[in-house]
GROMACS .gro file of C-alpha atoms in nm:
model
  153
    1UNK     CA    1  -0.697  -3.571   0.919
    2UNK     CA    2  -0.959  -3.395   0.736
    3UNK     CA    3  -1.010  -2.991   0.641
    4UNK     CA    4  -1.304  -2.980   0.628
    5UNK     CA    5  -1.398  -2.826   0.958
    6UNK     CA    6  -1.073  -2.591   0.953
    7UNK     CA    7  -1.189  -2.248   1.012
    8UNK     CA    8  -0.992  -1.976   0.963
    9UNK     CA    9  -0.778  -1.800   1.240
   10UNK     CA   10  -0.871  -1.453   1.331
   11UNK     CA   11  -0.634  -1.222   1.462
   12UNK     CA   12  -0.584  -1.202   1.899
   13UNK     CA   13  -0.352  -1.212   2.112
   14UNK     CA   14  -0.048  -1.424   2.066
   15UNK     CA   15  -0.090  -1.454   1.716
   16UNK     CA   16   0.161  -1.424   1.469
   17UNK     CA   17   0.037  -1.197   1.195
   18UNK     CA   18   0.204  -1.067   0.887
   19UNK     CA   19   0.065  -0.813   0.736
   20UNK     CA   20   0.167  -0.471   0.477
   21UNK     CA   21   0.052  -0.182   0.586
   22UNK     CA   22   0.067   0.191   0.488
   23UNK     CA   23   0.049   0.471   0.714
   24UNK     CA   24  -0.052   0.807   0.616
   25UNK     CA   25  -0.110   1.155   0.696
   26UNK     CA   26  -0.483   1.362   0.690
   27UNK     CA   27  -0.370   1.480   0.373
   28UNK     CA   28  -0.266   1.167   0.250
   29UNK     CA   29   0.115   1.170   0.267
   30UNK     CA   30   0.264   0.859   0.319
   31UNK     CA   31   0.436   0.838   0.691
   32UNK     CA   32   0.550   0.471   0.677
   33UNK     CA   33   0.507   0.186   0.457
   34UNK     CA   34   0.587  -0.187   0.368
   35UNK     CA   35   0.431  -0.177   0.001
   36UNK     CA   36   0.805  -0.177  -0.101
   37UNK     CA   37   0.989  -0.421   0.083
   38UNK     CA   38   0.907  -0.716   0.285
   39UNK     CA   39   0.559  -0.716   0.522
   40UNK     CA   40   0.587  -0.651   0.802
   41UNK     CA   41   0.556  -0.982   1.082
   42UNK     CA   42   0.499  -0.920   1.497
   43UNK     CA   43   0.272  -1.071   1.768
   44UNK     CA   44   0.004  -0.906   1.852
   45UNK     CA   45   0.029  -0.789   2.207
   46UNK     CA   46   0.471  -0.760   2.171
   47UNK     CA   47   0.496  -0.388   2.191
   48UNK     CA   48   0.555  -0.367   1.807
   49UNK     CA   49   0.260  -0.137   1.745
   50UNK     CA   50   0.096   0.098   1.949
   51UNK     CA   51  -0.219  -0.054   2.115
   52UNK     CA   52  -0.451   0.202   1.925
   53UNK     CA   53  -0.338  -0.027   1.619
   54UNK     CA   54  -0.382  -0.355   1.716
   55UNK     CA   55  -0.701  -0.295   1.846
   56UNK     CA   56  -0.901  -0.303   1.511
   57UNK     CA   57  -0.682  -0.573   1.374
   58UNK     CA   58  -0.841  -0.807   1.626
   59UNK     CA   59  -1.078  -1.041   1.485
   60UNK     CA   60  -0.951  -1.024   1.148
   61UNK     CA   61  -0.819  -1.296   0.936
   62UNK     CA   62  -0.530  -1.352   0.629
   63UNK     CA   63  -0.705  -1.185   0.323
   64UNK     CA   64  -0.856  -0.882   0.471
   65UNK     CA   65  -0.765  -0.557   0.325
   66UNK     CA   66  -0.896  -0.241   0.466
   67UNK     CA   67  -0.782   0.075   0.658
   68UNK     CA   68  -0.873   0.217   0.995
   69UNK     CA   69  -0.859   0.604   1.100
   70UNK     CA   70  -0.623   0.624   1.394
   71UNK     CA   71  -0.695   0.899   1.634
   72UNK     CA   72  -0.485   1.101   1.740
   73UNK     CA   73  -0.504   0.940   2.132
   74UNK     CA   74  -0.479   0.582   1.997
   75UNK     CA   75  -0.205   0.652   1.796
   76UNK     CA   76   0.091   0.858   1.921
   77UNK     CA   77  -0.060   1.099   2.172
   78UNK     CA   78  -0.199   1.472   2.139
   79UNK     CA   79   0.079   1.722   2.124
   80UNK     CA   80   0.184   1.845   2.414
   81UNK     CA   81   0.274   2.212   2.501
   82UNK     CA   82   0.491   2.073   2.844
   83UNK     CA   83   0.698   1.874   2.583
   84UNK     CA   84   0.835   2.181   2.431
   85UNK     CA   85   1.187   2.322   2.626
   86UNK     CA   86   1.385   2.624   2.579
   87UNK     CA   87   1.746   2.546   2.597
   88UNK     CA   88   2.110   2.729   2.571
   89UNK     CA   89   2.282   2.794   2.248
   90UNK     CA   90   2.535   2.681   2.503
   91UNK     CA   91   2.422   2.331   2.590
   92UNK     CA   92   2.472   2.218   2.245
   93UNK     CA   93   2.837   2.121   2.203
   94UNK     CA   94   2.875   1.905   1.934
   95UNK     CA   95   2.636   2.070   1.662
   96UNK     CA   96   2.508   2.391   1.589
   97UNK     CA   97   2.134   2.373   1.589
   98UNK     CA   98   1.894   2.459   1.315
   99UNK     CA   99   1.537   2.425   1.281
  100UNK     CA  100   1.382   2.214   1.163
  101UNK     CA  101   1.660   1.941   1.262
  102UNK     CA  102   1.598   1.654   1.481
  103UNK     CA  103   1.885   1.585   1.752
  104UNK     CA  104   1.889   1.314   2.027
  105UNK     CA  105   1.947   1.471   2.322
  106UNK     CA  106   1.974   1.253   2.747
  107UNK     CA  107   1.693   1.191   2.944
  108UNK     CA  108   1.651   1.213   3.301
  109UNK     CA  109   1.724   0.795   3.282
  110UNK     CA  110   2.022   0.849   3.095
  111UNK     CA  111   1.835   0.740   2.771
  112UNK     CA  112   1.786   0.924   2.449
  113UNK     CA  113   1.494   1.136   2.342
  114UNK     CA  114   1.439   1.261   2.044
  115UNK     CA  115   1.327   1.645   1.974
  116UNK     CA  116   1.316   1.865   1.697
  117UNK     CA  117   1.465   2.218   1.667
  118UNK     CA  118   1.156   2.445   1.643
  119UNK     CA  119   1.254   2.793   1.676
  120UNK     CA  120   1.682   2.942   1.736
  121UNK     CA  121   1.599   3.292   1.911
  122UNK     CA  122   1.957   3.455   2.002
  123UNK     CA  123   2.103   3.206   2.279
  124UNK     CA  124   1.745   3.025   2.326
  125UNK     CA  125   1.658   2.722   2.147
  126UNK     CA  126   1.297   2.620   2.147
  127UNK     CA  127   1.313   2.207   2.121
  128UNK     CA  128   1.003   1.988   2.102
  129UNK     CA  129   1.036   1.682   2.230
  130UNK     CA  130   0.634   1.558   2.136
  131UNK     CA  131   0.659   1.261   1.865
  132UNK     CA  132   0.646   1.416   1.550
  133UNK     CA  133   0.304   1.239   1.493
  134UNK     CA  134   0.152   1.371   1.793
  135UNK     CA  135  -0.190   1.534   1.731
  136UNK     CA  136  -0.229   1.358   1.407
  137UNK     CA  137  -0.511   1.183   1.296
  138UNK     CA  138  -0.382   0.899   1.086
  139UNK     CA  139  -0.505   0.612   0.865
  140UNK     CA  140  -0.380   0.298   0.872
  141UNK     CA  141  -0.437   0.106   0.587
  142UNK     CA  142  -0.341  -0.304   0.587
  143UNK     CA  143  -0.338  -0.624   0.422
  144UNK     CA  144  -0.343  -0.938   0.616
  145UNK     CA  145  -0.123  -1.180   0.450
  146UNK     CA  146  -0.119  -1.467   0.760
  147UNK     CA  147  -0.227  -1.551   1.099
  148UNK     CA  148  -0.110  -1.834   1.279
  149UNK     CA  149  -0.059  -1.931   1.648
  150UNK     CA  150   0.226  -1.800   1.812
  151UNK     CA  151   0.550  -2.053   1.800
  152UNK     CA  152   0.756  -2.010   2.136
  153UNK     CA  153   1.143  -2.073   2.084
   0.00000   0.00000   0.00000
């Protein structure tokens, strides 16, 4: 079997890819990275990454390094003023709250959400229950290390 008309794969759905990548703030702080530990390896399309971040990996192939700007919409959503509750001092039995502090508290579902403590006035709590990326523009730098076809198991 000859190479000679092997092309390389480019990134779409179904493919494995392993990549590093390196997510970071307008200002440049890092948010996330795998520069220090192994890369990171999904398919595209399995929920792993938010679609805003797949999308401009498609179409690539092992070898590219580059970074995209992630907006805000694409990435985790735009903060949202409806996600912010007041609760009871009360309702918190097992910790005090402080801001500042991220605490799981029930959904509706029975499943966890995660909000952060934003302001403790008297018996009100202010918690705000947006992603803590919300609103933020991010880059999303990556290097491609592999694409291959899927493997089902």
């Amino acid at each position: 079997m000859s190479d000679s008309n092997h092309q390389a794969l480019r990134i779409d759905e179904g493919m494995d890819i392993t990549l590093h990548f390196t997510l970071k703030l307008e200002d440049g702080t890092v948010v996330d990275s795998t520069r220090d530990k192994k890369p990171a390896s999904f398919q595209l399309g399995d929920g792993n990454l938010p679609p805003g971040f797949e999308h401009p990996l498609k179409g690539l192939e092992a070898g590219y390094a580059g970074s995209f700007e992630i907006a805000p919409e694409h990435a985790f959503g735009q903060h949202n003023p409806q996600n912010i509750q007041l609760l009871k001092r009360d309702d918190f039995e097992s910790e005090a709250p402080e801001v500042g502090m991220m605490m799981s508290f029930a959904d509706a579902g029975g499943g966890e959400l995660p909000g952060v403590i934003k302001r403790i006035d008297g018996e009100q709590v202010e918690v705000d229950f947006n992603h803590p990326l919300a609103g933020r523009t991010l880059t999303f730098e990556v290097e491609v290390l592999d694409v291959k076809p899927a493997t089902t198991h």
